[in-house]
PDB file of C-alpha atoms in Angstrom:
ATOM      1  CA  MET A   1      18.933  40.350 -41.164  1.00  0.00           C
ATOM      2  CA  ALA A   2      21.567  37.663 -40.649  1.00  0.00           C
ATOM      3  CA  LYS A   3      24.391  38.247 -38.207  1.00  0.00           C
ATOM      4  CA  ILE A   4      27.794  39.011 -39.661  1.00  0.00           C
ATOM      5  CA  LYS A   5      30.040  35.972 -39.127  1.00  0.00           C
ATOM      6  CA  VAL A   6      33.635  36.695 -38.146  1.00  0.00           C
ATOM      7  CA  ILE A   7      36.467  34.186 -37.793  1.00  0.00           C
ATOM      8  CA  ILE A   8      39.298  35.312 -35.537  1.00  0.00           C
ATOM      9  CA  GLY A   9      42.475  33.400 -36.295  1.00  0.00           C
ATOM     10  CA  ASP A  10      43.731  33.551 -32.724  1.00  0.00           C
ATOM     11  CA  ASP A  11      42.379  31.620 -29.741  1.00  0.00           C
ATOM     12  CA  SER A  12      44.648  33.169 -27.094  1.00  0.00           C
ATOM     13  CA  ALA A  13      43.100  34.759 -24.031  1.00  0.00           C
ATOM     14  CA  ASP A  14      44.896  38.083 -24.470  1.00  0.00           C
ATOM     15  CA  PHE A  15      43.797  38.725 -28.063  1.00  0.00           C
ATOM     16  CA  GLY A  16      41.401  36.196 -29.559  1.00  0.00           C
ATOM     17  CA  VAL A  17      38.944  35.760 -26.700  1.00  0.00           C
ATOM     18  CA  ALA A  18      38.912  39.466 -25.798  1.00  0.00           C
ATOM     19  CA  CYS A  19      38.401  40.385 -29.460  1.00  0.00           C
ATOM     20  CA  SER A  20      35.597  37.852 -29.802  1.00  0.00           C
ATOM     21  CA  GLU A  21      33.763  39.180 -26.752  1.00  0.00           C
ATOM     22  CA  GLU A  22      33.962  42.772 -28.010  1.00  0.00           C
ATOM     23  CA  LEU A  23      32.749  41.823 -31.504  1.00  0.00           C
ATOM     24  CA  LYS A  24      29.781  39.982 -29.998  1.00  0.00           C
ATOM     25  CA  LYS A  25      28.781  43.313 -28.418  1.00  0.00           C
ATOM     26  CA  PHE A  26      28.495  44.646 -31.982  1.00  0.00           C
ATOM     27  CA  GLY A  27      26.033  41.852 -32.745  1.00  0.00           C
ATOM     28  CA  PHE A  28      28.481  39.735 -34.758  1.00  0.00           C
ATOM     29  CA  SER A  29      28.845  35.964 -34.544  1.00  0.00           C
ATOM     30  CA  ALA A  30      32.522  35.488 -33.643  1.00  0.00           C
ATOM     31  CA  PHE A  31      34.420  32.195 -33.939  1.00  0.00           C
ATOM     32  CA  ASN A  32      37.903  31.761 -32.472  1.00  0.00           C
ATOM     33  CA  LYS A  33      40.285  29.397 -34.234  1.00  0.00           C
ATOM     34  CA  ALA A  34      43.898  28.516 -33.566  1.00  0.00           C
ATOM     35  CA  LYS A  35      46.511  30.891 -34.936  1.00  0.00           C
ATOM     36  CA  ASP A  36      47.366  28.503 -37.764  1.00  0.00           C
ATOM     37  CA  GLY A  37      46.807  29.162 -41.469  1.00  0.00           C
ATOM     38  CA  LEU A  38      45.574  25.646 -42.248  1.00  0.00           C
ATOM     39  CA  VAL A  39      43.127  25.649 -39.321  1.00  0.00           C
ATOM     40  CA  VAL A  40      41.734  29.015 -40.440  1.00  0.00           C
ATOM     41  CA  LEU A  41      41.496  27.786 -44.054  1.00  0.00           C
ATOM     42  CA  ASP A  42      39.434  24.778 -42.938  1.00  0.00           C
ATOM     43  CA  ALA A  43      37.236  27.004 -40.766  1.00  0.00           C
ATOM     44  CA  ILE A  44      36.553  29.323 -43.719  1.00  0.00           C
ATOM     45  CA  GLY A  45      35.267  26.336 -45.694  1.00  0.00           C
ATOM     46  CA  GLU A  46      33.052  25.161 -42.830  1.00  0.00           C
ATOM     47  CA  ILE A  47      31.687  28.455 -41.475  1.00  0.00           C
ATOM     48  CA  CYS A  48      31.538  30.606 -44.661  1.00  0.00           C
ATOM     49  CA  PRO A  49      32.329  33.804 -42.742  1.00  0.00           C
ATOM     50  CA  ASP A  50      31.754  37.355 -43.901  1.00  0.00           C
ATOM     51  CA  VAL A  51      35.018  38.561 -42.319  1.00  0.00           C
ATOM     52  CA  VAL A  52      38.280  36.872 -41.294  1.00  0.00           C
ATOM     53  CA  VAL A  53      40.681  38.545 -38.847  1.00  0.00           C
ATOM     54  CA  ILE A  54      44.149  36.972 -39.009  1.00  0.00           C
ATOM     55  CA  ASP A  55      47.721  37.732 -38.062  1.00  0.00           C
ATOM     56  CA  ALA A  56      50.194  38.439 -40.864  1.00  0.00           C
ATOM     57  CA  VAL A  57      52.484  35.677 -39.614  1.00  0.00           C
ATOM     58  CA  MET A  58      50.992  32.273 -38.789  1.00  0.00           C
ATOM     59  CA  PRO A  59      52.321  28.712 -38.846  1.00  0.00           C
ATOM     60  CA  ASN A  60      51.678  26.571 -41.968  1.00  0.00           C
ATOM     61  CA  LEU A  61      50.165  29.394 -44.079  1.00  0.00           C
ATOM     62  CA  ASP A  62      50.856  33.082 -43.608  1.00  0.00           C
ATOM     63  CA  ALA A  63      48.167  35.670 -44.300  1.00  0.00           C
ATOM     64  CA  ILE A  64      49.231  36.266 -47.909  1.00  0.00           C
ATOM     65  CA  GLU A  65      49.128  32.578 -48.866  1.00  0.00           C
ATOM     66  CA  LEU A  66      45.848  32.037 -47.018  1.00  0.00           C
ATOM     67  CA  ILE A  67      44.178  34.936 -48.825  1.00  0.00           C
ATOM     68  CA  LYS A  68      45.474  33.707 -52.197  1.00  0.00           C
ATOM     69  CA  LYS A  69      44.153  30.184 -51.547  1.00  0.00           C
ATOM     70  CA  VAL A  70      40.723  31.442 -50.520  1.00  0.00           C
ATOM     71  CA  ASN A  71      40.461  33.871 -53.430  1.00  0.00           C
ATOM     72  CA  THR A  72      41.330  31.189 -55.987  1.00  0.00           C
ATOM     73  CA  SER A  73      38.908  28.651 -54.529  1.00  0.00           C
ATOM     74  CA  ALA A  74      35.217  28.320 -55.293  1.00  0.00           C
ATOM     75  CA  GLY A  75      32.655  29.665 -52.868  1.00  0.00           C
ATOM     76  CA  LYS A  76      32.055  32.790 -50.857  1.00  0.00           C
ATOM     77  CA  LYS A  77      35.011  35.135 -50.475  1.00  0.00           C
ATOM     78  CA  PRO A  78      35.263  36.726 -47.023  1.00  0.00           C
ATOM     79  CA  ILE A  79      36.692  40.143 -46.262  1.00  0.00           C
ATOM     80  CA  PHE A  80      40.178  39.804 -44.753  1.00  0.00           C
ATOM     81  CA  ILE A  81      41.509  42.051 -42.004  1.00  0.00           C
ATOM     82  CA  VAL A  82      45.170  41.359 -41.292  1.00  0.00           C
ATOM     83  CA  THR A  83      46.841  42.332 -38.034  1.00  0.00           C
ATOM     84  CA  ALA A  84      50.511  42.519 -37.125  1.00  0.00           C
ATOM     85  CA  SER A  85      52.438  43.267 -33.969  1.00  0.00           C
ATOM     86  CA  TYR A  86      54.855  45.509 -35.874  1.00  0.00           C
ATOM     87  CA  ASP A  87      54.599  48.315 -38.413  1.00  0.00           C
ATOM     88  CA  ASN A  88      56.257  47.256 -41.661  1.00  0.00           C
ATOM     89  CA  PRO A  89      55.300  49.059 -44.897  1.00  0.00           C
ATOM     90  CA  PHE A  90      56.609  46.187 -47.046  1.00  0.00           C
ATOM     91  CA  VAL A  91      54.428  43.612 -45.274  1.00  0.00           C
ATOM     92  CA  GLU A  92      51.453  45.975 -45.343  1.00  0.00           C
ATOM     93  CA  ARG A  93      51.777  46.483 -49.121  1.00  0.00           C
ATOM     94  CA  ALA A  94      52.177  42.753 -49.732  1.00  0.00           C
ATOM     95  CA  VAL A  95      49.151  41.892 -47.597  1.00  0.00           C
ATOM     96  CA  MET A  96      46.974  44.558 -49.198  1.00  0.00           C
ATOM     97  CA  SER A  97      48.009  43.616 -52.733  1.00  0.00           C
ATOM     98  CA  SER A  98      47.161  39.980 -52.015  1.00  0.00           C
ATOM     99  CA  GLY A  99      43.544  40.947 -51.392  1.00  0.00           C
ATOM    100  CA  ALA A 100      43.217  42.017 -47.764  1.00  0.00           C
ATOM    101  CA  ALA A 101      40.694  44.770 -47.142  1.00  0.00           C
ATOM    102  CA  TYR A 102      42.388  46.281 -44.090  1.00  0.00           C
ATOM    103  CA  TYR A 103      45.686  46.130 -42.155  1.00  0.00           C
ATOM    104  CA  MET A 104      45.912  46.952 -38.439  1.00  0.00           C
ATOM    105  CA  VAL A 105      48.933  47.156 -36.141  1.00  0.00           C
ATOM    106  CA  ARG A 106      48.502  45.712 -32.640  1.00  0.00           C
ATOM    107  CA  PRO A 107      47.657  46.808 -30.055  1.00  0.00           C
ATOM    108  CA  PHE A 108      44.415  48.454 -31.108  1.00  0.00           C
ATOM    109  CA  ASP A 109      41.024  49.074 -29.579  1.00  0.00           C
ATOM    110  CA  PHE A 110      38.625  46.226 -30.382  1.00  0.00           C
ATOM    111  CA  LYS A 111      35.830  48.772 -30.770  1.00  0.00           C
ATOM    112  CA  ILE A 112      37.721  50.236 -33.724  1.00  0.00           C
ATOM    113  CA  LEU A 113      37.929  46.751 -35.218  1.00  0.00           C
ATOM    114  CA  GLY A 114      34.167  46.379 -34.829  1.00  0.00           C
ATOM    115  CA  GLU A 115      33.625  49.728 -36.545  1.00  0.00           C
ATOM    116  CA  ARG A 116      35.938  48.711 -39.421  1.00  0.00           C
ATOM    117  CA  ILE A 117      34.084  45.420 -39.859  1.00  0.00           C
ATOM    118  CA  THR A 118      30.759  47.251 -39.952  1.00  0.00           C
ATOM    119  CA  ALA A 119      32.069  49.740 -42.521  1.00  0.00           C
ATOM    120  CA  LEU A 120      33.699  47.077 -44.698  1.00  0.00           C
ATOM    121  CA  THR A 121      30.632  44.852 -44.720  1.00  0.00           C
ATOM    122  CA  ASP A 122      28.398  47.835 -45.531  1.00  0.00           C
ATOM    123  CA  ASP A 123      30.727  48.697 -48.444  1.00  0.00           C
ATOM    124  CA  ALA A 124      30.584  45.071 -49.601  1.00  0.00           C
ATOM    125  CA  LYS A 125      26.781  45.184 -49.557  1.00  0.00           C
ATOM    126  CA  ILE A 126      26.792  48.327 -51.675  1.00  0.00           C
ATOM    127  CA  MET A 127      29.203  46.758 -54.191  1.00  0.00           C
ATOM    128  CA  ALA A 128      27.086  43.606 -54.364  1.00  0.00           C
ATOM    129  CA  VAL A 129      24.008  45.700 -55.044  1.00  0.00           C
ATOM    130  CA  ASN A 130      25.828  47.591 -57.787  1.00  0.00           C
ATOM    131  CA  GLN A 131      26.818  44.276 -59.363  1.00  0.00           C
ATOM    132  CA  ARG A 132      23.211  43.103 -59.257  1.00  0.00           C
ATOM    133  CA  ASN A 133      21.987  46.459 -60.610  1.00  0.00           C
ATOM    134  CA  GLU A 134      19.612  46.892 -57.684  1.00  0.00           C
ATOM    135  CA  SER A 135      18.570  50.283 -56.442  1.00  0.00           C
ATOM    136  CA  ILE A 136      21.343  51.836 -54.398  1.00  0.00           C
ATOM    137  CA  GLU A 137      18.723  54.057 -52.803  1.00  0.00           C
ATOM    138  CA  VAL A 138      17.167  51.038 -51.093  1.00  0.00           C
ATOM    139  CA  VAL A 139      20.519  49.948 -49.679  1.00  0.00           C
ATOM    140  CA  VAL A 140      21.387  53.442 -48.417  1.00  0.00           C
ATOM    141  CA  THR A 141      17.972  53.739 -46.776  1.00  0.00           C
ATOM    142  CA  ASP A 142      18.410  50.351 -45.085  1.00  0.00           C
ATOM    143  CA  ILE A 143      21.852  51.258 -43.780  1.00  0.00           C
ATOM    144  CA  ILE A 144      20.635  54.600 -42.413  1.00  0.00           C
ATOM    145  CA  HIS A 145      17.814  52.797 -40.615  1.00  0.00           C
ATOM    146  CA  GLN A 146      20.234  50.171 -39.227  1.00  0.00           C
ATOM    147  CA  VAL A 147      22.349  52.961 -37.803  1.00  0.00           C
ATOM    148  CA  GLY A 148      19.229  54.209 -36.060  1.00  0.00           C
ATOM    149  CA  VAL A 149      18.406  57.412 -37.922  1.00  0.00           C
ATOM    150  CA  PRO A 150      14.614  57.638 -38.221  1.00  0.00           C
ATOM    151  CA  ALA A 151      13.117  58.948 -41.468  1.00  0.00           C
ATOM    152  CA  HIS A 152      11.215  61.728 -39.712  1.00  0.00           C
ATOM    153  CA  ILE A 153      14.284  63.343 -38.130  1.00  0.00           C
ATOM    154  CA  LYS A 154      15.306  66.763 -39.407  1.00  0.00           C
ATOM    155  CA  GLY A 155      18.115  66.406 -41.929  1.00  0.00           C
ATOM    156  CA  TYR A 156      17.360  62.773 -42.837  1.00  0.00           C
ATOM    157  CA  HIS A 157      16.824  63.533 -46.529  1.00  0.00           C
ATOM    158  CA  TYR A 158      19.965  65.699 -46.661  1.00  0.00           C
ATOM    159  CA  LEU A 159      21.989  62.861 -45.145  1.00  0.00           C
ATOM    160  CA  ARG A 160      20.519  60.320 -47.569  1.00  0.00           C
ATOM    161  CA  THR A 161      21.170  62.597 -50.560  1.00  0.00           C
ATOM    162  CA  ALA A 162      24.755  63.268 -49.421  1.00  0.00           C
ATOM    163  CA  ILE A 163      25.446  59.545 -49.138  1.00  0.00           C
ATOM    164  CA  MET A 164      23.921  58.889 -52.558  1.00  0.00           C
ATOM    165  CA  LEU A 165      26.012  61.652 -54.142  1.00  0.00           C
ATOM    166  CA  SER A 166      29.219  60.394 -52.519  1.00  0.00           C
ATOM    167  CA  ILE A 167      28.580  56.841 -53.754  1.00  0.00           C
ATOM    168  CA  ASN A 168      28.099  58.037 -57.309  1.00  0.00           C
ATOM    169  CA  ASP A 169      31.034  60.486 -57.275  1.00  0.00           C
ATOM    170  CA  ASP A 170      34.346  59.105 -55.962  1.00  0.00           C
ATOM    171  CA  GLU A 171      35.827  62.598 -55.535  1.00  0.00           C
ATOM    172  CA  MET A 172      33.174  63.537 -52.969  1.00  0.00           C
TER     173      MET A 172
END
């Protein structure tokens, strides 16, 4: 299985480098880029990441404009996680409506970011499978094995069935 590629739009020692090191512990390939919308846009074209972590406010292109440019361009569309150093419901709504998958207020634990990336990429895999009409059962089984739950453990089939039911029924 290929490593999940993550671009971090911040190359500062206090956020970008520390974030990158923590995400590498999750098994991701992390690439730090300058906190500049145009630099991140170029990096997205070169690296074709699965996830992009950017600040809401950046020079040259802010997060909203960057997401719009990427989503209207040809090629692979990464998952965007937007961070901000302040809590502003207006900015959060604007970022989310532009196509971001998640919004986080700094400071936050980088382990939580790693968990969010894992969850978002797993959800993206499930949606891609649904679009290709592949068996969702195969994907769920693969994810359970990646998490480390062996098939012989007591409760494995209950867990698998519960996940399958919750995928097929949004209210669950």
